[in-house]
Amino acid sequence: MTILVIAEHDNKVLAPATLNTVAAAAKIGGDIHVLVAGQGAGAVAEAAAKVAGVSKVLNADNAAYAHQLPENVAPLVAELGKGYSHILAAATSNGKNILPRVAAALDVDQISEIISVESADTFKRPIYAGNAIATVQSNAAVKVITVRATGFDPVAADGGSAAVEAVAAAHDAGISSFVGEELAKSDRPELTAAKIVVSGGRGMQNGDNFKHLYALADKLGAAVGASRAAVDAGFVPNDMQVGQTGKIVAPQLYIAVGISGAIQHLAGMKDSKVIVAINKDEEAPIFQVADYGLVADLFEAIPELEKLV
Amino acid sequence: MKILVAVKRVVDYNVKVRVKADSSGVDLANVKMAMNPFCEIAVEEAVRLKEKGIATEIVVVSVGPSTAQEQLRTALALGADRAILVEIAEDLTSLAVAKLLKAVVDKEQPRLVILGKQAIDSDNNQTGQMLAALSGYGQGTFASKVEISGDSVAVTREIDGGAQTVSLKLPAIVTTDLRLNEPRYASLPNIMKAKKKPLEVVTADALGVSTASTNKTLKVEAPAARSAGIKVKSVAELVEKLKNEAKVI
């Protein structure tokens, strides 16, 4: 059994989600190969070669893979993947974009966002916004799977010494092209990897008030998230959204401020170790999942909290 | 141009589902059903493209039980011109649905196919990508903006770090994200008019598509419940608990 893991990267840095995906691969068992598809991503391939448990790194360096467009990358993965028992990718926007295209090319069903490995062919995944957990078995020759990073503790980023092998295959479907991107800039830890997350909801009232959360987050070394209500109201950009349709986080501490706790929001954070809710409505559903609840006006509680931590 | 929109009948997003006692699935008997929220956004985008004079016909398609006709009628009331139901009783995997949709795409030859990014029941986020692979079309997933010019479509996509814009040759597949638009409500006169619009029912057999699956759901369980928390009286008490009891700060 040999497993192919698709590296998550931006041509410069290997994304941490790859380490969680390799951890899932290790649970399945067998040799682990990592595919780095990109352009000028030699540093990423080198970093992947150092990851504990990885035995080979395939480096597909081609202009067609520069922005990992699925029309070009999926045929590459499907071609390479035929020789593997499993193909795994992190359930990031990239992984979700590419892998179903690979599965269809291989004529197999995909299993999305697994949270545990029961055996080499059986996996658990949440459905209905995390309100039910399905155990799914695959009899596909090649099992195509995306991995929810928060379900697996990352493997060590060093300790491995895999060989890097160049892959010559070039696929350019010629039906799509990259135009541009606009990335949100932030000095705070990445939301999905942060140990502490402070999130604001509609109760923040406006975007300017998020400065109180930023101040608290900076003191705690935390990332700042938001509910859909806060994003839709334009308080913060959409990549800060936590929930079924946003990011899934499972930090040590999640502080929900002015968030009612709709099903869709809980889907993104209810696996956090400790949940704190600060809300002035004591009937808010968020209190049903909170380990510590404080019924208070957030505009008084947050500055006081910032002072005391 | 002709636009094809795929819609799915799912449990209403406000319903808190319960797992069946025999672990065979979730209990959907007597539960309110509705159009998947992402599919509503897909229908709305198609209707807007028609209002701009870009789309000439909107065909809405659903793969599901006969009751999915309700959701197709909803889409017709929102502005779709005609509907196709691929009637099938059992739950299908995304790949099987994509294969059935591919057969409809071959027959209808739309220039653009719009789907939701994921259905809120299975949470798979696969069908659009799989349909794109099977048709050999480009895919603009998680779209927050769609602009058609000539023979191509520019799709702004929501990605983990922000937004990305790609250009796709038509025909192409687009899957909607929440911020693409705000779906309208169907007016009563339009609901009445929708009853007269054509709705064709076909079977998977008639389309010549095998819906065999490589996945099998062994069981469905409720997630582990969180133990009950406590309410603290002050910020000072909260900080004390986080430091000394939970030891997380």
Coordinates of C-alpha atoms in Angstrom, one line a residue, chain B residues 21 99 120 130 157 163 166 229 249:
Chain B
A21 CA -31.8 4.9 16.9
K99 CA -22.8 11.4 -14.2
I120 CA -25.9 21.1 3.5
M130 CA -16.9 16.1 -10.8
R157 CA -13.4 32.6 -6.1
A163 CA -10.0 35.9 -3.2
V166 CA -9.7 32.9 -12.9
G229 CA -20.5 24.1 31.1
I249 CA -4.1 30.9 28.9

